[in-house]
Coordinates of C-alpha atoms and ligand atoms in Angstrom, one line a residue:
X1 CA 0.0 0.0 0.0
X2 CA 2.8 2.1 0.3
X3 CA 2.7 3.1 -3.0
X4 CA -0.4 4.9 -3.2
X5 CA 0.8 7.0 -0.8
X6 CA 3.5 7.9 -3.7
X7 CA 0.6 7.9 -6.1
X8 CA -1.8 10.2 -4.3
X9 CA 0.6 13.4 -4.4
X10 CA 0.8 13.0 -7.7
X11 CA -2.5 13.0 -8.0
X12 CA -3.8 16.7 -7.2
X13 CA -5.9 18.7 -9.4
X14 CA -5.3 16.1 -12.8
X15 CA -7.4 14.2 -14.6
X16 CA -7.2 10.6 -13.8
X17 CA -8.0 8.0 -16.3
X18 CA -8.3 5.0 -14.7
X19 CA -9.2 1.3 -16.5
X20 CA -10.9 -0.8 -13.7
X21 CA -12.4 -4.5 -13.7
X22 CA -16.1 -4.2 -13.3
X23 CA -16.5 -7.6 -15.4
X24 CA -19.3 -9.1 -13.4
X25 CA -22.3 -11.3 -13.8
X26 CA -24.9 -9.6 -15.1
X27 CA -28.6 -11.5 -14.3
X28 CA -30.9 -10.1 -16.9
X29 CA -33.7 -11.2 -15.2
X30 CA -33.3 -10.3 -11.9
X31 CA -34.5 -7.3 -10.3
X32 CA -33.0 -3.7 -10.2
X33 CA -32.4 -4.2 -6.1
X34 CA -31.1 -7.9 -6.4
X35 CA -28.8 -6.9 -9.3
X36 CA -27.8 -4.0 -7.5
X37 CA -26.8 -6.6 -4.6
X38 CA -24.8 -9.0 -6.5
X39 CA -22.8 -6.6 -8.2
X40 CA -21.9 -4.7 -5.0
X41 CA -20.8 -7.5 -3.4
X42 CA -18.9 -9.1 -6.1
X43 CA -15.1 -8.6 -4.9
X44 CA -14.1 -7.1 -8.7
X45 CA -16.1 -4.0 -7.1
X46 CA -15.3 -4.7 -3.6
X47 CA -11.5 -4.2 -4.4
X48 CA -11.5 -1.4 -6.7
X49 CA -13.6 1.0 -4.4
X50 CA -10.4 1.7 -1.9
X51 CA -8.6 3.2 -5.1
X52 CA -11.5 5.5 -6.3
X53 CA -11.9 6.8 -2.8
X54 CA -8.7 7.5 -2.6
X55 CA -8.2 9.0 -5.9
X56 CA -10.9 11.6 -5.2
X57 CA -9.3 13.0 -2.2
X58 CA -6.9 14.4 -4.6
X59 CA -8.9 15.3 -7.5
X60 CA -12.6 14.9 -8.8
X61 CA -12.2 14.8 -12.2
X62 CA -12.0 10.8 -13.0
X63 CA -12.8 9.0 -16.1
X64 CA -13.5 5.2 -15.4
X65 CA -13.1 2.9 -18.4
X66 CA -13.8 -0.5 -18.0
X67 CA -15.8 -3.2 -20.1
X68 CA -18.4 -5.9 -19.9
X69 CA -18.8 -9.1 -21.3
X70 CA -18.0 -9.6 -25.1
X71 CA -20.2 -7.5 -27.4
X72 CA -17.1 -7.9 -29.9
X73 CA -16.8 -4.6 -31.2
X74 CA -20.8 -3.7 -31.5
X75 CA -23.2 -1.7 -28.9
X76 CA -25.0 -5.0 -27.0
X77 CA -27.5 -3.3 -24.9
X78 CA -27.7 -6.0 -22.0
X79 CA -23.9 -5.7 -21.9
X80 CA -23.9 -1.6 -20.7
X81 CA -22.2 -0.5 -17.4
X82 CA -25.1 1.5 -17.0
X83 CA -26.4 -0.9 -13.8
X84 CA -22.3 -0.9 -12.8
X85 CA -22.5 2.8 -12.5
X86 CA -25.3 3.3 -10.2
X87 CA -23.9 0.8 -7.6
X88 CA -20.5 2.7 -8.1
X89 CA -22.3 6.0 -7.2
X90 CA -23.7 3.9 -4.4
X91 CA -20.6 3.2 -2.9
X92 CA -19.0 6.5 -3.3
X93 CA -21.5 8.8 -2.2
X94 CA -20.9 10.4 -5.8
X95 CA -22.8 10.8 -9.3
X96 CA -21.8 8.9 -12.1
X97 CA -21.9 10.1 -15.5
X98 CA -22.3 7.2 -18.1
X99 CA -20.8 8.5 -21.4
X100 CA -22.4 6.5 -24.1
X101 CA -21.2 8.6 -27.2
X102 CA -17.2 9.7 -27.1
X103 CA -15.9 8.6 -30.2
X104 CA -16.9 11.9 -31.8
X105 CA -14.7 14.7 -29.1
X106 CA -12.2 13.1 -26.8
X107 CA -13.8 11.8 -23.7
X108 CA -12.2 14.4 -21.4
X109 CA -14.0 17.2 -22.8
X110 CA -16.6 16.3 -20.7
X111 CA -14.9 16.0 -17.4
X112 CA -14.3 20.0 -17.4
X113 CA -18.7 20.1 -17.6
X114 CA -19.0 18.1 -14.3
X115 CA -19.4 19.4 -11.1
X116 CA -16.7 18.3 -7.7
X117 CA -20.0 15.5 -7.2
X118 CA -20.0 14.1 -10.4
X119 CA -17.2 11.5 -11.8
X120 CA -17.4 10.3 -15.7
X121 CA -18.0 6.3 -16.8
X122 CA -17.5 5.7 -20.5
X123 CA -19.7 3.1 -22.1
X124 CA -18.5 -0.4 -22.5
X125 CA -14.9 0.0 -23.9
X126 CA -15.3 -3.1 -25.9
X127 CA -18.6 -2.1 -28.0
X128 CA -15.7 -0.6 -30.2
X129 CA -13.5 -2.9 -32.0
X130 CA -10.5 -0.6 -31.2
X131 CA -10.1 -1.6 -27.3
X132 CA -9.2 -5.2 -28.8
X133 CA -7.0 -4.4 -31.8
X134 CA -5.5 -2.5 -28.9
X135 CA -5.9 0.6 -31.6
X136 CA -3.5 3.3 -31.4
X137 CA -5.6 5.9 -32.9
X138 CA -8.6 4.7 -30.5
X139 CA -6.1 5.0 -27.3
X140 CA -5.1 8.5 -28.0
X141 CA -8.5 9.7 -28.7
X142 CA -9.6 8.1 -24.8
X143 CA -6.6 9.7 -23.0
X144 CA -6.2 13.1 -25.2
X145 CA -6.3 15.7 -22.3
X146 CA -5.6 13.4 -19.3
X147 CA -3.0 13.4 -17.4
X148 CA -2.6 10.5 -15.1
X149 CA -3.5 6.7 -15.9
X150 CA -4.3 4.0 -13.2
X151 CA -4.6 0.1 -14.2
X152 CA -6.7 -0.9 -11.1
X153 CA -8.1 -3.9 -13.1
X154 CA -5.9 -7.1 -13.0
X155 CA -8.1 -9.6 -14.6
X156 CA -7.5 -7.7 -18.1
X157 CA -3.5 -7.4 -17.5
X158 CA -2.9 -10.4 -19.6
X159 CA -4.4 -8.8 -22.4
X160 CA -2.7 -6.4 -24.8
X161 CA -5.7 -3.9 -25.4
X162 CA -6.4 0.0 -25.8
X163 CA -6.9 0.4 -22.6
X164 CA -4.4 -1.8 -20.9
X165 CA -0.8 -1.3 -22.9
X166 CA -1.7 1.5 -25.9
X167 CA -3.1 4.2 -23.7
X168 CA -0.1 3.6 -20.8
X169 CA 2.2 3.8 -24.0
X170 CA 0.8 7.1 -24.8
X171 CA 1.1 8.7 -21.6
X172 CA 3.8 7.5 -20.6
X173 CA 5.7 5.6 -18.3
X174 CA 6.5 8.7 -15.6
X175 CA 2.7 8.9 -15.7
X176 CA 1.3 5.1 -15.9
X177 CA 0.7 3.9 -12.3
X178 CA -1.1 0.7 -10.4
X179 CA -4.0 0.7 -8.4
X180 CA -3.9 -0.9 -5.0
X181 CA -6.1 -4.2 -6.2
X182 CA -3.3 -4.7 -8.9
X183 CA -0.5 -4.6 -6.4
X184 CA -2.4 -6.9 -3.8
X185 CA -3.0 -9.1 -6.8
X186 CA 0.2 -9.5 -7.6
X187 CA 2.1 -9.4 -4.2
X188 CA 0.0 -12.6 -2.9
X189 CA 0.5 -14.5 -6.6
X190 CA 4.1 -13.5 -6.8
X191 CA 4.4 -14.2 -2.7
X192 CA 3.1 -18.3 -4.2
X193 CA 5.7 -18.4 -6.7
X194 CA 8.8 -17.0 -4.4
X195 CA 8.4 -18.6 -1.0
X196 CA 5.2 -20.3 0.0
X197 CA 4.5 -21.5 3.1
X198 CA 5.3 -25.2 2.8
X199 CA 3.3 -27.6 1.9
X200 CA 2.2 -26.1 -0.7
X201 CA -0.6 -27.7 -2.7
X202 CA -2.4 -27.1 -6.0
X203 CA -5.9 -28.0 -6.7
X204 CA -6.8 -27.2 -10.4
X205 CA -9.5 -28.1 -12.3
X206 CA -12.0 -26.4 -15.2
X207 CA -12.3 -27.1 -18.7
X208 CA -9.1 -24.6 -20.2
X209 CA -6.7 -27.5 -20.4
X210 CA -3.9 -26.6 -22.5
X211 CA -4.3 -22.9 -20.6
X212 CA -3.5 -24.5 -17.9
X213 CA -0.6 -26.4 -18.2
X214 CA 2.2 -23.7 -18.5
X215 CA 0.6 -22.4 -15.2
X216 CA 0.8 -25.6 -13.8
X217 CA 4.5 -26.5 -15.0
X218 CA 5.6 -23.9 -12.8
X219 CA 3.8 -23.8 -9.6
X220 CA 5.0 -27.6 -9.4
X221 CA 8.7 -26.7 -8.5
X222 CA 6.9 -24.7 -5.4
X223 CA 4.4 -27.3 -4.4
X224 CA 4.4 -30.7 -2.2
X225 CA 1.1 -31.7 -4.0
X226 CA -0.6 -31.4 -6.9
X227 CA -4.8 -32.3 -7.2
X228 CA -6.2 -32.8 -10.4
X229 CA -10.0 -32.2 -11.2
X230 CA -12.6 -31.8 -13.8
X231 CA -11.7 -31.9 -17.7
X232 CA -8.2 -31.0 -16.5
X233 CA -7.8 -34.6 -15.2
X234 CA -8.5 -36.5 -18.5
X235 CA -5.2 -36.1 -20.3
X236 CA -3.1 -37.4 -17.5
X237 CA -5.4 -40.2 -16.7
X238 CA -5.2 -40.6 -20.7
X239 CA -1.2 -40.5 -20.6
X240 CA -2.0 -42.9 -17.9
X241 CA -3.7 -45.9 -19.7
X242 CA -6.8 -45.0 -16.9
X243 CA -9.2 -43.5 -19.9
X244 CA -9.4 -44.8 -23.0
X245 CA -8.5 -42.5 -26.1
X246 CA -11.5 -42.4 -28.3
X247 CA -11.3 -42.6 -32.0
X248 CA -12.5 -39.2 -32.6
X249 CA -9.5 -38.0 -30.2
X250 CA -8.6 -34.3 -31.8
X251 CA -5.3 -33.0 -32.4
X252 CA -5.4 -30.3 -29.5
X253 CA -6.4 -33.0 -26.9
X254 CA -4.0 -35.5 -28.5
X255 CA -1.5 -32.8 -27.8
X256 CA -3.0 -32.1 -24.0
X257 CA -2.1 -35.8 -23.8
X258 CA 1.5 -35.5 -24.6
X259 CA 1.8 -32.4 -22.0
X260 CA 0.0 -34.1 -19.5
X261 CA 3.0 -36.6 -20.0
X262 CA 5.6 -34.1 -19.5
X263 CA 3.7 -32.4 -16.3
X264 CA 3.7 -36.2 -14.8
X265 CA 7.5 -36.5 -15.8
X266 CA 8.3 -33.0 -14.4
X267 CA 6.6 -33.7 -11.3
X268 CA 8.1 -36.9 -10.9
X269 CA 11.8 -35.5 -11.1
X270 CA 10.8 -32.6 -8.6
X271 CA 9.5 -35.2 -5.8
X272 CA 6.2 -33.7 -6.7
X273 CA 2.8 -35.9 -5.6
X274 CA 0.9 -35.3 -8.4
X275 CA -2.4 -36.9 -7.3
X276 CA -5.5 -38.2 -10.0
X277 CA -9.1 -39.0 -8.9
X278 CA -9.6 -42.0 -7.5
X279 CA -13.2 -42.2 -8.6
X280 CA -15.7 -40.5 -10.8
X281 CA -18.8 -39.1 -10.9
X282 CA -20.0 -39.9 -15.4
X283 CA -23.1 -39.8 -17.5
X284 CA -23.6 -41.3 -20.6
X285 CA -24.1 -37.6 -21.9
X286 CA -23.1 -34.2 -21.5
X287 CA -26.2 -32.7 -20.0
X288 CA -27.6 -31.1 -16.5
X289 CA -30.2 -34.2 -16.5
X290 CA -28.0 -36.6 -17.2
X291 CA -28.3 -40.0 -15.1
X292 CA -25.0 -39.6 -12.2
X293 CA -23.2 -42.6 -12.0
X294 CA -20.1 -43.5 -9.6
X295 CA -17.2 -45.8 -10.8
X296 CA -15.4 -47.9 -8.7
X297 CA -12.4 -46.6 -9.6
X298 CA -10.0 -44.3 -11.6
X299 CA -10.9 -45.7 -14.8
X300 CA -13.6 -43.6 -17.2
X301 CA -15.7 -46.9 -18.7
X302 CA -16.3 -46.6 -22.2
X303 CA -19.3 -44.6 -23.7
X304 CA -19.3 -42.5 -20.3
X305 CA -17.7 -39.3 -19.5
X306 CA -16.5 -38.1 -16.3
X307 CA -18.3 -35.0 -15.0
X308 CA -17.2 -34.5 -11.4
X309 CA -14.7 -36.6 -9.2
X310 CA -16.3 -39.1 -6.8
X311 CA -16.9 -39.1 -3.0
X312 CA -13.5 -41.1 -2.6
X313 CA -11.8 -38.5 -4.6
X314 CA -13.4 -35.9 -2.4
X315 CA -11.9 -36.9 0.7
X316 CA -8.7 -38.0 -0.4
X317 CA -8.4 -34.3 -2.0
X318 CA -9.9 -32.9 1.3
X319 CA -7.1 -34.5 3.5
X320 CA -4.3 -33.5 1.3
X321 CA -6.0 -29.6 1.8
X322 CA -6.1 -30.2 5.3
X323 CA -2.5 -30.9 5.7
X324 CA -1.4 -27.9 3.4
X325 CA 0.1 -24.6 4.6
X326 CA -0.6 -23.1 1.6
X327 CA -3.2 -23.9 -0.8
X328 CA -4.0 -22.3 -4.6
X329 CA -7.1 -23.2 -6.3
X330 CA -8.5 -22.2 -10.0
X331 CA -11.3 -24.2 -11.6
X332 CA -13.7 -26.4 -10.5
X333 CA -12.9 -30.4 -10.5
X334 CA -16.6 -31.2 -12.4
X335 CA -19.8 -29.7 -14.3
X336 CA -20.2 -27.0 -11.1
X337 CA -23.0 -25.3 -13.0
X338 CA -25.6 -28.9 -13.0
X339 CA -26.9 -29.8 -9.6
X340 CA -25.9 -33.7 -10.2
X341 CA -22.1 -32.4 -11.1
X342 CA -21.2 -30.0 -8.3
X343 CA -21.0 -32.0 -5.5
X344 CA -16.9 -32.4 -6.0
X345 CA -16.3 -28.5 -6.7
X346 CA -18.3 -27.6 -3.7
X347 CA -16.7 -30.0 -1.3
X348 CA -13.7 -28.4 -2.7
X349 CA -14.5 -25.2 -1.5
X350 CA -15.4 -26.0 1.7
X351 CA -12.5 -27.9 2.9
X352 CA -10.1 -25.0 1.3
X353 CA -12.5 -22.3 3.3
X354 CA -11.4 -25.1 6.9
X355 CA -7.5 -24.8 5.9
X356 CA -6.6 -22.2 8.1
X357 CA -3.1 -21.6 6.4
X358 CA -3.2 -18.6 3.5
X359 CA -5.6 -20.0 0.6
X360 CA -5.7 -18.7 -2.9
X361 CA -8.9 -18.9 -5.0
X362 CA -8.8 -17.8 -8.6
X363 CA -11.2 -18.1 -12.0
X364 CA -14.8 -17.2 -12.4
X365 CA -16.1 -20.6 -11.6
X366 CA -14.3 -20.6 -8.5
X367 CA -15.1 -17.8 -7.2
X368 CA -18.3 -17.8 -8.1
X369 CA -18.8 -21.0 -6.1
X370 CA -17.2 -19.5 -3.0
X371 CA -19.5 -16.7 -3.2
X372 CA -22.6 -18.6 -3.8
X373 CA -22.2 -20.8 -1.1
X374 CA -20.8 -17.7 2.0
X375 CA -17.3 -19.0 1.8
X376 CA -15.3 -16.0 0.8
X377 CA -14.7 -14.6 4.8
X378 CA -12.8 -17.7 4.9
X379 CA -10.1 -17.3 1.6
X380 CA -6.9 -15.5 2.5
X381 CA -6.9 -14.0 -1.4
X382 CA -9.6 -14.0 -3.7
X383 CA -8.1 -13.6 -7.1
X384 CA -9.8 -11.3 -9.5
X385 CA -8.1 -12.4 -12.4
X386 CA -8.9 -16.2 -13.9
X387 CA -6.9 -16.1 -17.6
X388 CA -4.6 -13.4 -15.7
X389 CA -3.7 -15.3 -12.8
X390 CA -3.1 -18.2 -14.8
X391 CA -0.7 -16.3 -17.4
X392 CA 1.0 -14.3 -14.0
X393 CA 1.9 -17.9 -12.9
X394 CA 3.3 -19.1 -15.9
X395 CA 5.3 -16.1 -16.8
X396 CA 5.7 -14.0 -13.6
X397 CA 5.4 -10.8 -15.1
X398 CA 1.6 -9.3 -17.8
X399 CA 1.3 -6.9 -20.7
X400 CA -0.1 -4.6 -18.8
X401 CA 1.7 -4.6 -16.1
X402 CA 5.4 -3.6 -18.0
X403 CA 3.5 -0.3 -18.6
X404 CA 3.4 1.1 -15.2
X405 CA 6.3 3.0 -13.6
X406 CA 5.6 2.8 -9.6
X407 CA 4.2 -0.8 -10.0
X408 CA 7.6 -1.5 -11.6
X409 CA 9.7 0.3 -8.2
X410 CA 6.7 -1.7 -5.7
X411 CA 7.3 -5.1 -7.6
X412 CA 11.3 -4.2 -7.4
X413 CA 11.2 -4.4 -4.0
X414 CA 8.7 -7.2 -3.4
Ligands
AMP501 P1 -12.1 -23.1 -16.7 O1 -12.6 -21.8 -17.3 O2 -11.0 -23.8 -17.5 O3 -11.7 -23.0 -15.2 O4 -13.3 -24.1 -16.8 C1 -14.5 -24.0 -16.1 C2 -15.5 -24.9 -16.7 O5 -15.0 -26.3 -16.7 C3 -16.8 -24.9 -16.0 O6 -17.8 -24.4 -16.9 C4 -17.1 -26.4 -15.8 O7 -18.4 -26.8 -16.1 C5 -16.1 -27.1 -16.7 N1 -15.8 -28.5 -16.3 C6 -15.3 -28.9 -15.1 N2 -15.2 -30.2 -15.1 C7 -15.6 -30.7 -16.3 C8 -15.7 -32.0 -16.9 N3 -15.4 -33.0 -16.2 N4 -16.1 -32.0 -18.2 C9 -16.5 -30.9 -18.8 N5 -16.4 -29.7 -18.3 C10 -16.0 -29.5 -17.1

């Protein structure tokens, strides 16, 4: 935190532009007041509320950019920010101004028409195809006339966009900083990969194999133990002889096959336990109403397909979390989203919400589950950043992140 301190004299009568991860579930159907809960509670709003507060001691006039969902370059209207912004104004006691149209006069035009009250939110960045080209004429129109920039949005730091790496480009450096959910993100993630309180272990899971694996190559040379769950599982039960390769076996998973080999080779030379379920929860077919079956043991039997792991693999995976002094989670070890299929993933949750060592809980499915079920009081870290987390991991350093100048100096010293 020492670093905002740095940041906030800087600060002082500018116009801040800061690019914040509002990226939240969105319920369509639900009502303005039960929206308006969910989205306030959601920790990708949680987080970023310390930096706005304490960017508006120093000045008023703030420009939030920040996107929702993927409307791929067009307008989407269930995708606005428009619901984002009235629980922001909630929060800060201030009103938001949602700016639908600024591609026609730079954006901060309008912050010299607001009063000290009022703060600016543009529209969904990504309903124009330049935030993803990462456009260089579309970045200078969004910062002309600001002065400062603050990344306070992590889960969008793996991603070389307009508003991540172009806009930081164009104002430089000297002017470029990180926002205090940033630096927490990456002082617990980089905290996992330098010293971790030992045991370590590793539970991951989700559908993202081949996303996975670089992430998981190099947490292993931290880690005691190593749980595998959900589709994540199949390749090194595959490279295992424990499932079956089917004759329509694809390229890709052919090659998650040989990379599961190498993980199971690499672990094995580290002393790593790298532990498989025991048992499985399958269906015949991929679908919420599918008929739940339990095998007897590791092995998938043909014409079924593993949708959770079993009650043995449960509590086998439970005692390893038990025993851990650290523990990182991302992605759930089944089908979380089907009643019949969550059973595993929840179990999950709850025995890394008993460890009382520092736990680490990242992706959208994860979190999500820890939310929905009361558990997030009892995670140490509750990453904001799924793909982001998973690419920090692997390569110890973002896009984004090489853009900011104090971020640089904190992580220096980390
Ligand atoms: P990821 O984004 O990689 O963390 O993947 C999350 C997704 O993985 C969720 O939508 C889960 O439904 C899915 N998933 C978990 N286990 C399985 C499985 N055994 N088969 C298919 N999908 C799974």
């Amino acid at each position: 935190m020492e670093h905002l301190g740095d940041l906030e004299s800087k600060l002082a009568g500018k116009n801040v532009l800061v690019r914040l991860d509002v990226n939240v579930p969105i319920d369509a159907d639900a009502s303005e007041d039960v929206l308006s809960e969910s989205i306030k509670a959601h920790p990708r709003i949680q987080n970023i509320v310390p930096t706005l507060e304490a960017i508006l001691e120093h000045t008023h006039k703030v420009m939030i950019a920040a996107h929702l969902g993927r409307p791929c370059g067009k307008v989407v209207e269930g995708l606005s920010l428009r619901p984002v912004g009235a629980v922001l104004a909630e929060l800060l006691d201030r009103e938001v101004v949602l700016l639908d149209h600024y591609l026609d006069e730079p954006p901060a035009l309008f912050l010299k028409t607001l009063s000290q009250r009022q703060i600016l939110l543009l529209e969904n960045l990504r309903f124009f195809p330049g935030e993803k080209t990462a456009d260089r004429a579309f970045a200078s129109h969004l910062c002309s006339g600001m002065d400062v920039y603050i990344n306070d949005a992590f889960g969008v730091c793996h991603r070389v966009h307009a508003s991540t790496v172009t806009i930081p480009q164009w104002l430089g450096k000297e002017n470029s900083f990180a926002g205090a959910a940033l630096v927490e993100e990456v002082r617990v993630l980089d905290g996992l990969l330098r010293a971790p309180a030992s045991p370590l272990c590793v539970l991951m899971g989700g559908a993202k194999v081949s996303d996975k694996m670089g992430a998981l190559l190099s947490v292993i040379d931290k880690a005691r133990w190593v749980l595998l769950g959900g589709a994540m599982a199949y390749p090194f039960l595959q490279a295992q002889g424990y499932m079956k390769l089917p004759e329509s076996t694809s390229a890709k998973e052919l090659k998650d096959v040989e990379l599961a080999r190498m993980v199971l080779a690499h672990a094995k030379e580290r002393h790593v336990e790298l532990v498989l379920p025991q048992d499985h929860v399958v269906a015949r077919e991929f679908s919420a109403t599918a008929t739940p079956c339990i095998t007897q043991d590791s092995c998938i039997p043909e014409g079924m397909m593993g949708m959770d792991i079993g009650p043995q693999s449960c509590d086998l995976y439970a005692s390893y979390i038990s025993r851990a002094k650290t523990v990182l989670w991302n992605g759930p070890v089944g089908v979380c989203e089907w009643p019949s299929f969550a059973a595993g993933s929840l179990a999950m949750a709850q025995a890394i919400a008993q460890n009382s060592g520092i736990t680490v809980v990242g992706g959208g499915d994860s979190l999500a589950l820890v939310l929905k079920h009361g558990l997030a009081s009892q995670i140490t870290h509750l990453s904001c950043g799924g793909g982001a987390m998973l690419d920090y991991l692997e390569h110890r350093d973002l896009p984004a992140l090489k853009e900011l100048s104090p971020f640089r100096s904190f992580y220096g010293e980390l």
